[in-house]
């Protein structure tokens, strides 16, 4: 199927009728990709949107938002992600950078079981990963939690014990490297404690 | 050069020969206009999208059953933002609400659907009574969580906090004041923080 620039001036009107008709058929076929077909009551709406890796301009120069797919590098490699840009908004002295909307993986299965590995994982706009779980902490040694998928950098960790208040028992989180942090408890003679935690990371 | 599409061509009284120029112009116009946001005609991926430009709508888009709408709309005190409306005129959800940018190496923010901003990062050790004003300014801090950063010792407690308006007249609650949780020290341990603000 080829959409043609017709009719050709050297041809008669009768000869042109068939290719003109074929053009409309081909256009209808092309329009049906991603869209509700022409001659349907919902014509022009989208059935789905397949985004090829963007090759065009993705800047915003008016009152509109833009969505596109583009390669984004992370600790997991370079992958195609959904990106967005809105019109320039405060503050006006910083670049109107694009926003990474998606990440290619989430972990949301099974039941919540205290574990040092295999945390639940989601993502937030901007290329941030969110890990969360419950972990049993041994105050005598502290407990190291390992994140997967491996992020580029751990940015913030909020951990708290899931027990009744304990008098004079304190705790802290120490970031060991880009994929591990350690939860420690003081005094070290404290009984084993369950903690819940959430870690925000750079993908 | 913009090629104009003329939906009234050919006219009923015209011969096909005299309609030829407008025919060609219309076909060319369709070809060119189809290029906007889409892969061009006559290639295997024709009809798929390069980008999606969503022009600002004056009002929220209505949705029928079995439809999901994504569109842009002006938000008061903001710019054109991305919205989602579920089927059957379900709740309209604002997806974006701020232009993300880098604050510094220890402080970050992002947004959640519904007009929320999430602030997170690390705060240094500070005297009790110290204040932390989040940036960008929310209408109000909704929730905050803190966790001591480092190795646990007798001083590593999360602080007690209260919220206030840094400008004392805007009514925007954007500041956290830290109070040490015990009388053992006047210093707040370095803290990880996770704060959620309402921006809508």
XYZ file of C-alpha atoms in Angstrom:
403
model
C 0.000 0.000 0.000
C 1.348 3.356 -0.968
C -0.301 6.688 -0.458
C 0.103 8.494 -3.772
C 0.346 12.100 -4.864
C -2.357 11.949 -7.514
C -4.049 12.498 -9.876
C -1.271 12.837 -12.390
C -1.887 15.614 -14.912
C -1.188 13.459 -17.948
C -3.893 10.963 -17.053
C -7.564 11.174 -17.881
C -10.143 11.629 -15.133
C -11.377 8.107 -15.742
C -7.905 6.668 -15.216
C -7.507 8.694 -12.034
C -10.651 7.407 -10.323
C -9.114 4.110 -9.217
C -5.909 5.525 -7.682
C -7.907 8.279 -5.980
C -10.123 5.647 -4.425
C -7.069 3.611 -3.450
C -5.571 6.667 -1.769
C -8.616 6.999 0.457
C -8.458 3.306 1.291
C -4.767 3.552 2.149
C -5.327 6.648 4.230
C -8.098 4.911 6.126
C -5.736 2.011 6.796
C -2.978 4.289 8.054
C -5.388 6.317 10.174
C -6.623 3.111 11.819
C -3.190 2.607 13.395
C -3.587 3.730 17.029
C -6.864 5.513 16.183
C -10.515 4.547 16.028
C -11.119 4.160 12.280
C -12.705 6.741 10.050
C -16.459 6.245 9.579
C -16.839 5.018 13.152
C -18.827 7.090 15.649
C -15.624 7.437 17.713
C -13.421 8.270 14.726
C -10.248 10.160 15.609
C -10.087 8.955 19.209
C -7.196 6.719 20.154
C -7.483 2.988 20.748
C -3.919 2.947 21.983
C -0.844 5.107 21.598
C 2.361 3.523 20.369
C 5.224 5.908 21.014
C 8.304 5.414 18.903
C 11.543 6.790 20.317
C 11.173 10.510 19.681
C 13.118 11.975 16.803
C 11.450 15.369 16.723
C 11.328 18.515 18.820
C 10.250 17.882 22.416
C 10.363 21.453 23.682
C 7.246 23.293 24.777
C 6.649 26.706 23.222
C 2.979 27.313 24.008
C 0.038 26.314 26.177
C 0.339 22.571 25.789
C 1.986 19.551 27.406
C 4.019 17.020 25.540
C 4.512 13.285 26.025
C 7.107 11.186 24.270
C 9.352 8.157 24.628
C 13.110 8.479 24.820
C 16.177 6.613 26.015
C 17.068 7.175 29.661
C 20.252 5.908 31.283
C 20.098 4.409 34.755
C 21.947 1.797 36.793
C 19.900 -0.779 34.870
C 21.243 0.452 31.531
C 19.654 2.540 28.811
C 15.966 1.971 28.357
C 13.044 3.631 26.654
C 10.872 5.578 29.098
C 7.812 7.799 28.922
C 8.788 11.446 29.327
C 6.829 14.651 29.686
C 7.380 18.379 29.628
C 5.006 21.094 30.803
C 5.250 24.820 29.998
C 7.924 26.679 31.943
C 6.881 27.090 35.544
C 8.481 28.592 38.608
C 11.306 29.182 39.147
C 12.086 30.903 35.862
C 15.858 30.827 36.302
C 16.210 27.068 35.875
C 15.936 25.072 32.646
C 12.564 23.586 31.821
C 13.905 20.064 31.889
C 11.886 17.054 30.814
C 10.454 14.691 33.404
C 10.869 10.932 33.320
C 7.407 9.538 34.057
C 8.050 5.797 34.113
C 10.568 3.148 35.048
C 10.651 -0.243 33.406
C 10.097 -2.345 36.520
C 7.982 -2.587 39.650
C 7.965 -5.309 42.297
C 4.564 -5.871 43.845
C 3.988 -9.527 44.553
C 3.639 -11.910 47.435
C 2.938 -10.985 51.019
C 4.772 -8.583 53.258
C 7.366 -10.718 55.020
C 10.242 -9.324 57.031
C 13.265 -9.649 54.795
C 16.654 -8.075 54.190
C 16.294 -8.551 50.443
C 13.560 -8.580 47.795
C 11.805 -5.345 48.763
C 8.700 -4.012 47.112
C 9.540 -1.398 44.523
C 7.777 1.310 42.575
C 8.806 4.626 41.026
C 8.022 8.344 41.062
C 8.198 11.057 38.414
C 11.756 12.246 37.870
C 13.549 8.906 37.672
C 13.180 8.109 41.368
C 12.753 4.565 42.664
C 10.789 3.783 45.811
C 11.648 0.652 47.793
C 9.696 -0.471 50.827
C 9.404 -3.451 53.108
C 9.594 -4.732 56.647
C 12.845 -6.023 58.063
C 13.790 -7.693 61.331
C 16.693 -5.877 62.977
C 19.229 -7.552 65.229
C 20.434 -4.739 67.536
C 23.574 -6.658 68.465
C 24.944 -6.370 64.955
C 22.625 -4.108 63.008
C 21.017 -5.396 59.833
C 21.962 -4.609 56.252
C 19.199 -4.259 53.672
C 19.968 -4.884 49.992
C 17.931 -3.146 47.290
C 17.008 -4.723 43.989
C 16.917 -3.597 41.211
C 20.200 -1.876 42.011
C 19.778 1.925 42.034
C 22.398 4.547 41.195
C 22.226 6.240 44.594
C 20.232 5.984 47.822
C 18.853 9.460 48.564
C 16.747 9.050 51.686
C 15.625 6.230 53.989
C 12.864 6.413 56.549
C 12.829 3.471 58.981
C 10.862 3.046 62.162
C 10.251 0.202 64.595
C 6.884 -1.546 64.414
C 6.549 -2.087 68.157
C 5.199 -0.352 71.217
C 7.383 2.597 72.270
C 10.590 1.480 73.893
C 12.151 3.659 76.544
C 15.636 4.912 75.720
C 15.941 2.799 72.583
C 17.216 4.758 69.605
C 17.969 3.805 66.026
C 19.530 5.135 62.854
C 20.088 4.280 59.194
C 23.511 4.356 57.602
C 23.884 4.269 53.807
C 26.613 1.737 52.971
C 26.735 2.082 49.184
C 24.432 2.619 46.208
C 22.326 -0.478 46.961
C 22.678 -1.209 50.676
C 21.876 0.509 53.939
C 22.220 -0.648 57.515
C 19.692 -0.172 60.299
C 21.277 -0.059 63.762
C 19.723 0.120 67.216
C 21.084 1.426 70.498
C 21.631 -0.073 73.013
C 22.826 -3.208 71.278
C 21.344 -5.352 74.036
C 17.833 -4.467 72.832
C 15.788 -7.525 71.741
C 15.315 -8.154 68.031
C 12.950 -5.556 66.555
C 10.759 -5.465 63.448
C 11.171 -2.288 61.366
C 9.263 -0.944 58.425
C 11.123 1.274 56.010
C 10.928 3.197 52.759
C 13.937 4.167 50.650
C 13.963 6.762 47.854
C 16.701 6.305 45.275
C 17.992 7.628 41.991
C 17.240 4.992 39.359
C 4.777 26.236 3.094
C 1.429 25.254 4.575
C -0.820 23.306 2.240
C -4.495 23.897 3.000
C -6.948 21.070 2.972
C -10.221 21.966 1.221
C -12.972 19.566 2.274
C -15.398 21.167 -0.241
C -13.409 20.023 -3.251
C -14.340 18.808 -5.795
C -17.585 20.681 -6.311
C -20.488 18.811 -7.750
C -20.514 20.838 -10.947
C -16.788 20.514 -11.622
C -15.292 18.029 -13.976
C -12.611 15.798 -12.516
C -10.063 17.483 -14.759
C -10.731 20.924 -13.340
C -10.695 19.529 -9.806
C -7.283 17.988 -10.291
C -5.204 20.768 -8.669
C -7.346 20.833 -5.563
C -7.358 17.021 -5.430
C -3.580 17.004 -5.450
C -3.451 19.793 -2.900
C -5.826 17.970 -0.591
C -3.892 14.735 -0.799
C -0.683 16.618 -0.120
C -2.274 18.415 2.815
C -3.428 15.131 4.331
C 0.059 13.732 3.950
C 1.628 16.760 5.661
C -0.920 17.121 8.451
C -0.692 13.426 9.238
C 2.987 14.011 10.009
C 2.093 16.094 13.057
C 2.795 13.869 16.089
C 2.663 10.773 13.833
C 5.027 8.604 11.815
C 4.545 9.460 8.178
C 2.433 7.643 5.641
C 4.017 4.970 3.449
C 6.426 3.587 6.077
C 5.868 0.426 8.135
C 5.247 2.352 11.354
C 2.785 4.818 9.768
C 0.172 6.069 12.220
C 2.237 5.429 15.329
C 3.313 8.430 17.367
C 6.606 10.316 17.628
C 5.353 12.652 20.316
C 1.960 13.633 21.698
C 1.306 17.345 22.002
C -1.744 17.937 24.159
C -3.153 21.410 23.571
C -4.489 23.183 26.625
C -8.190 22.563 27.159
C -10.451 25.132 28.800
C -12.396 22.489 30.690
C -11.953 18.886 31.703
C -12.702 16.334 28.994
C -15.781 14.160 29.323
C -15.257 10.414 29.162
C -17.659 7.700 28.119
C -17.690 4.155 29.415
C -14.672 2.221 28.095
C -12.707 5.425 27.584
C -9.745 6.889 29.403
C -8.765 10.477 28.657
C -5.410 12.112 29.057
C -5.278 15.823 28.306
C -3.775 19.137 29.389
C -5.531 21.941 31.194
C -4.534 25.260 32.734
C -4.300 25.161 36.500
C -4.756 28.308 38.561
C -1.406 29.652 39.778
C 0.407 27.105 37.596
C 0.841 26.409 33.899
C -0.698 23.851 31.565
C -0.717 20.551 33.441
C -1.327 16.953 32.474
C -4.624 15.374 33.575
C -6.209 11.940 33.523
C -9.919 11.183 33.678
C -11.183 7.644 34.069
C -14.183 6.198 32.283
C -17.732 7.423 32.694
C -16.688 10.935 33.749
C -14.792 9.538 36.705
C -12.596 11.634 38.929
C -10.232 14.006 37.168
C -6.679 13.473 38.428
C -3.902 15.998 37.923
C -0.782 14.045 36.949
C 1.850 16.791 36.863
C 1.946 19.850 39.051
C 5.427 21.243 39.033
C 8.447 21.543 36.826
C 11.079 19.306 38.393
C 14.549 20.710 38.901
C 17.620 19.962 40.943
C 17.865 21.555 44.401
C 21.249 20.238 45.562
C 23.045 16.944 46.208
C 21.163 16.226 49.435
C 17.664 17.572 48.827
C 15.181 16.464 46.183
C 11.526 16.724 45.289
C 9.036 15.157 42.938
C 5.291 15.093 42.495
C 2.524 12.587 43.061
C -0.722 12.459 41.057
C -3.406 14.592 42.651
C -1.413 17.738 43.295
C 1.084 16.540 45.874
C 4.775 17.335 46.169
C 7.136 14.917 47.871
C 10.322 16.288 49.430
C 13.077 13.936 50.535
C 16.767 13.852 51.321
C 19.126 14.376 54.219
C 19.290 17.194 56.770
C 22.451 17.892 58.769
C 22.692 17.834 62.546
C 21.249 21.049 63.968
C 20.367 22.755 67.251
C 16.939 22.154 68.698
C 14.494 24.793 67.491
C 16.016 24.871 64.011
C 13.681 25.273 61.052
C 13.560 23.706 57.600
C 11.529 25.399 54.871
C 10.688 23.138 51.954
C 11.186 24.278 48.357
C 9.156 24.663 46.157
C 6.547 26.144 48.485
C 3.442 23.994 48.998
C 0.073 25.264 50.134
C 0.492 23.128 53.189
C 2.679 20.370 54.555
C 0.449 17.321 54.832
C 2.757 14.812 56.453
C 6.402 14.376 57.452
C 8.603 11.511 58.549
C 12.160 11.603 59.846
C 14.789 8.981 60.541
C 18.218 9.453 62.139
C 21.065 9.284 59.627
C 24.195 7.436 60.804
C 25.008 4.789 63.365
C 22.633 4.504 66.311
C 23.711 5.998 69.643
C 21.961 7.557 72.611
C 21.266 10.721 70.603
C 19.871 9.186 67.441
C 16.174 9.920 67.809
C 13.778 11.354 65.256
C 12.685 14.856 66.323
C 9.340 16.176 67.430
C 8.139 18.716 64.879
C 5.525 21.364 64.244
C 4.619 23.220 61.054
C 4.330 26.939 60.341
C 4.202 29.602 57.628
C 7.690 30.903 56.849
C 6.322 34.256 55.646
C 3.806 34.480 58.460
C 1.159 35.946 56.161
C 0.813 33.892 53.019
C -1.002 31.112 54.814
C 1.228 28.579 53.097
C 2.448 26.112 55.711
C 5.922 25.309 54.425
C 8.232 25.165 57.434
C 9.133 22.421 59.864
C 10.524 23.325 63.274
C 12.496 20.608 65.027
C 12.351 19.991 68.742
C 14.642 17.464 70.348
C 12.643 14.520 71.684
C 14.506 14.204 74.942
C 16.190 16.474 77.445
C 19.506 14.671 77.008
C 20.747 16.961 74.284
C 20.032 20.224 72.544
C 21.150 18.886 69.187
C 19.000 17.229 66.560
C 20.735 14.221 64.992
C 21.239 14.343 61.221
C 17.954 13.160 59.698
C 16.622 11.545 56.563
C 13.349 13.250 55.731
C 10.238 12.438 53.706
C 7.713 15.264 53.596
C 4.511 15.461 51.558
C 2.975 18.801 50.672
C -0.353 19.654 49.062
C 0.037 21.861 46.020
C -3.350 21.711 44.348
